[in-house]
mmCIF file of C-alpha atoms in Angstrom:
data_model
loop_
_atom_site.group_PDB
_atom_site.id
_atom_site.type_symbol
_atom_site.label_atom_id
_atom_site.label_comp_id
_atom_site.label_asym_id
_atom_site.label_seq_id
_atom_site.Cartn_x
_atom_site.Cartn_y
_atom_site.Cartn_z
ATOM 1 C CA MET A 20 -27.268 30.533 -15.391
ATOM 2 C CA GLU A 21 -25.610 33.912 -15.494
ATOM 3 C CA HIS A 22 -21.819 33.759 -15.615
ATOM 4 C CA HIS A 23 -20.048 35.956 -13.052
ATOM 5 C CA LEU A 24 -16.553 37.065 -14.041
ATOM 6 C CA VAL A 25 -15.291 37.842 -10.532
ATOM 7 C CA LEU A 26 -16.499 34.531 -9.120
ATOM 8 C CA SER A 27 -14.938 32.641 -12.036
ATOM 9 C CA VAL A 28 -11.563 34.285 -11.544
ATOM 10 C CA VAL A 29 -11.601 33.744 -7.782
ATOM 11 C CA ALA A 30 -12.641 30.109 -8.253
ATOM 12 C CA ARG A 31 -9.822 29.496 -10.746
ATOM 13 C CA ILE A 32 -7.359 30.749 -8.158
ATOM 14 C CA LEU A 33 -8.897 29.073 -5.092
ATOM 15 C CA ILE A 34 -9.739 25.607 -6.411
ATOM 16 C CA PRO A 35 -6.132 24.490 -7.076
ATOM 17 C CA LEU A 36 -5.026 25.965 -3.736
ATOM 18 C CA ILE A 37 -7.811 24.128 -1.903
ATOM 19 C CA MET A 38 -6.768 20.856 -3.575
ATOM 20 C CA LEU A 39 -3.124 21.445 -2.711
ATOM 21 C CA PHE A 40 -4.022 22.118 0.920
ATOM 22 C CA ALA A 41 -6.101 18.918 0.978
ATOM 23 C CA LEU A 42 -3.099 16.935 -0.241
ATOM 24 C CA TYR A 43 -0.943 18.553 2.447
ATOM 25 C CA VAL A 44 -3.438 17.613 5.159
ATOM 26 C CA GLN A 45 -3.728 14.089 3.734
ATOM 27 C CA PHE A 46 -0.031 13.294 3.641
ATOM 28 C CA HIS A 47 0.940 15.240 6.748
ATOM 29 C CA GLY A 48 -1.852 13.690 8.809
ATOM 30 C CA ASP A 49 0.280 11.016 10.437
ATOM 31 C CA TYR A 50 2.652 13.651 11.849
ATOM 32 C CA SER A 51 0.128 16.224 13.031
ATOM 33 C CA PRO A 52 -3.629 16.633 13.515
ATOM 34 C CA GLY A 53 -5.524 15.959 10.365
ATOM 35 C CA GLY A 54 -5.573 13.123 7.940
ATOM 36 C CA GLY A 55 -8.020 11.318 5.770
ATOM 37 C CA PHE A 56 -11.329 12.683 6.978
ATOM 38 C CA GLN A 57 -10.256 16.317 7.031
ATOM 39 C CA ALA A 58 -8.440 16.041 3.716
ATOM 40 C CA GLY A 59 -11.442 14.358 2.115
ATOM 41 C CA VAL A 60 -13.782 17.140 3.176
ATOM 42 C CA ILE A 61 -11.349 19.834 2.016
ATOM 43 C CA PHE A 62 -10.795 18.099 -1.325
ATOM 44 C CA ALA A 63 -14.537 17.673 -1.878
ATOM 45 C CA SER A 64 -15.092 21.343 -1.072
ATOM 46 C CA SER A 65 -13.037 22.299 -4.123
ATOM 47 C CA PHE A 66 -15.379 20.297 -6.362
ATOM 48 C CA ILE A 67 -18.422 21.663 -4.571
ATOM 49 C CA LEU A 68 -17.124 25.207 -5.117
ATOM 50 C CA TYR A 69 -16.690 24.378 -8.801
ATOM 51 C CA GLY A 70 -20.269 23.097 -8.942
ATOM 52 C CA ILE A 71 -21.634 26.189 -7.220
ATOM 53 C CA ILE A 72 -19.748 28.621 -9.460
ATOM 54 C CA TYR A 73 -19.947 26.843 -12.834
ATOM 55 C CA GLY A 74 -23.129 24.806 -12.374
ATOM 56 C CA ILE A 75 -23.924 21.259 -11.421
ATOM 57 C CA GLU A 76 -24.079 20.055 -15.026
ATOM 58 C CA ASN A 77 -20.538 21.287 -15.684
ATOM 59 C CA LEU A 78 -19.381 19.498 -12.557
ATOM 60 C CA ARG A 79 -21.063 16.291 -13.742
ATOM 61 C CA GLU A 80 -19.054 16.586 -16.969
ATOM 62 C CA VAL A 81 -15.816 17.049 -15.028
ATOM 63 C CA VAL A 82 -16.494 14.288 -12.491
ATOM 64 C CA HIS A 83 -19.144 11.784 -13.528
ATOM 65 C CA PRO A 84 -21.325 10.471 -10.680
ATOM 66 C CA SER A 85 -20.581 6.815 -11.514
ATOM 67 C CA PHE A 86 -16.843 7.516 -11.260
ATOM 68 C CA ILE A 87 -17.366 9.101 -7.846
ATOM 69 C CA ARG A 88 -19.335 6.059 -6.663
ATOM 70 C CA SER A 89 -16.478 3.834 -7.831
ATOM 71 C CA LEU A 90 -13.989 5.974 -5.905
ATOM 72 C CA ALA A 91 -16.065 5.683 -2.742
ATOM 73 C CA ALA A 92 -15.985 1.903 -3.061
ATOM 74 C CA LEU A 93 -12.241 1.981 -3.777
ATOM 75 C CA GLY A 94 -11.595 3.934 -0.589
ATOM 76 C CA VAL A 95 -13.478 1.386 1.498
ATOM 77 C CA LEU A 96 -11.645 -1.421 -0.298
ATOM 78 C CA ILE A 97 -8.260 0.143 0.543
ATOM 79 C CA TYR A 98 -9.257 0.443 4.199
ATOM 80 C CA ILE A 99 -10.473 -3.145 4.454
ATOM 81 C CA SER A 100 -7.497 -4.483 2.479
ATOM 82 C CA VAL A 101 -5.051 -3.175 5.069
ATOM 83 C CA GLY A 102 -6.899 -5.137 7.750
ATOM 84 C CA VAL A 103 -7.131 -8.270 5.642
ATOM 85 C CA VAL A 104 -3.388 -8.186 4.867
ATOM 86 C CA ALA A 105 -2.677 -7.962 8.590
ATOM 87 C CA ILE A 106 -4.925 -10.989 9.232
ATOM 88 C CA LEU A 107 -3.248 -12.943 6.414
ATOM 89 C CA LYS A 108 0.126 -12.218 8.013
ATOM 90 C CA GLY A 109 -1.062 -13.792 11.249
ATOM 91 C CA GLY A 110 -2.117 -10.739 13.233
ATOM 92 C CA GLU A 111 -5.277 -8.920 14.193
ATOM 93 C CA PHE A 112 -7.402 -6.804 11.882
ATOM 94 C CA LEU A 113 -5.607 -3.470 11.257
ATOM 95 C CA ASN A 114 -2.459 -4.494 13.138
ATOM 96 C CA TYR A 115 -0.058 -2.262 11.224
ATOM 97 C CA ASN A 116 3.088 -3.748 12.796
ATOM 98 C CA LEU A 117 2.867 -6.751 10.488
ATOM 99 C CA LEU A 118 2.818 -4.751 7.262
ATOM 100 C CA SER A 119 6.626 -4.537 7.199
ATOM 101 C CA GLU A 120 9.635 -6.278 8.701
ATOM 102 C CA ASN A 121 10.196 -3.207 10.887
ATOM 103 C CA SER A 122 7.190 -2.416 13.121
ATOM 104 C CA VAL A 123 7.741 1.360 12.877
ATOM 105 C CA THR A 124 7.756 1.177 9.086
ATOM 106 C CA GLY A 125 4.684 -1.047 9.219
ATOM 107 C CA GLN A 126 2.888 1.502 11.391
ATOM 108 C CA HIS A 127 3.793 4.282 8.942
ATOM 109 C CA ILE A 128 2.664 2.315 5.881
ATOM 110 C CA GLY A 129 -0.539 1.190 7.595
ATOM 111 C CA ILE A 130 -1.639 4.622 8.747
ATOM 112 C CA MET A 131 -0.855 6.183 5.356
ATOM 113 C CA LEU A 132 -2.953 3.555 3.555
ATOM 114 C CA ILE A 133 -5.800 3.787 6.063
ATOM 115 C CA GLU A 134 -5.866 7.589 5.831
ATOM 116 C CA LEU A 135 -5.749 7.388 2.030
ATOM 117 C CA GLY A 136 -8.762 5.073 2.007
ATOM 118 C CA VAL A 137 -10.645 7.311 4.427
ATOM 119 C CA GLY A 138 -9.778 10.425 2.401
ATOM 120 C CA ILE A 139 -10.957 8.926 -0.876
ATOM 121 C CA THR A 140 -14.184 7.654 0.689
ATOM 122 C CA VAL A 141 -15.009 10.900 2.492
ATOM 123 C CA ALA A 142 -14.301 13.093 -0.542
ATOM 124 C CA SER A 143 -16.395 10.848 -2.765
ATOM 125 C CA THR A 144 -19.255 10.695 -0.287
ATOM 126 C CA MET A 145 -19.323 14.479 0.111
ATOM 127 C CA ILE A 146 -19.492 14.921 -3.669
ATOM 128 C CA ILE A 147 -22.218 12.255 -3.913
ATOM 129 C CA LEU A 148 -24.219 14.143 -1.270
ATOM 130 C CA PHE A 149 -23.722 17.382 -3.196
ATOM 131 C CA TYR A 150 -25.025 15.693 -6.355
ATOM 132 C CA ALA A 151 -28.022 14.368 -4.423
ATOM 133 C CA PHE A 152 -29.032 17.743 -2.990
ATOM 134 C CA ALA A 153 -27.955 20.100 -5.802
ATOM 135 C CA ARG A 154 -30.260 19.021 -8.556
ATOM 136 C CA PRO A 155 -30.532 21.499 -11.422
#
């Protein structure tokens, strides 16, 4: 594949900014629109941009497909774990109030963990789909 200097320079500037914006959307999602799904798609787009510019094989060296599959499972595990903890504390599945002594703190902790699990799963799934369709 021919290496394009302009695209490489632009990608080196944009990729960290895209990741930073994804983290902002992820951790600001409980205060404003956004959250796990949006942050996951934005974060995955930085890796997809890397794969488009530098090649799919280089992306596979940076982020191995088996690691991405493990991250997708971890995200689902985080999501389910929040619900299971609530059940073990005597409440309903995903009842965030029981995650802390203070119900407001419990709500905050619960939504942050849920959005983190969703973000990890969505980002991983988007990258897995890119690997599936972008064969060299």
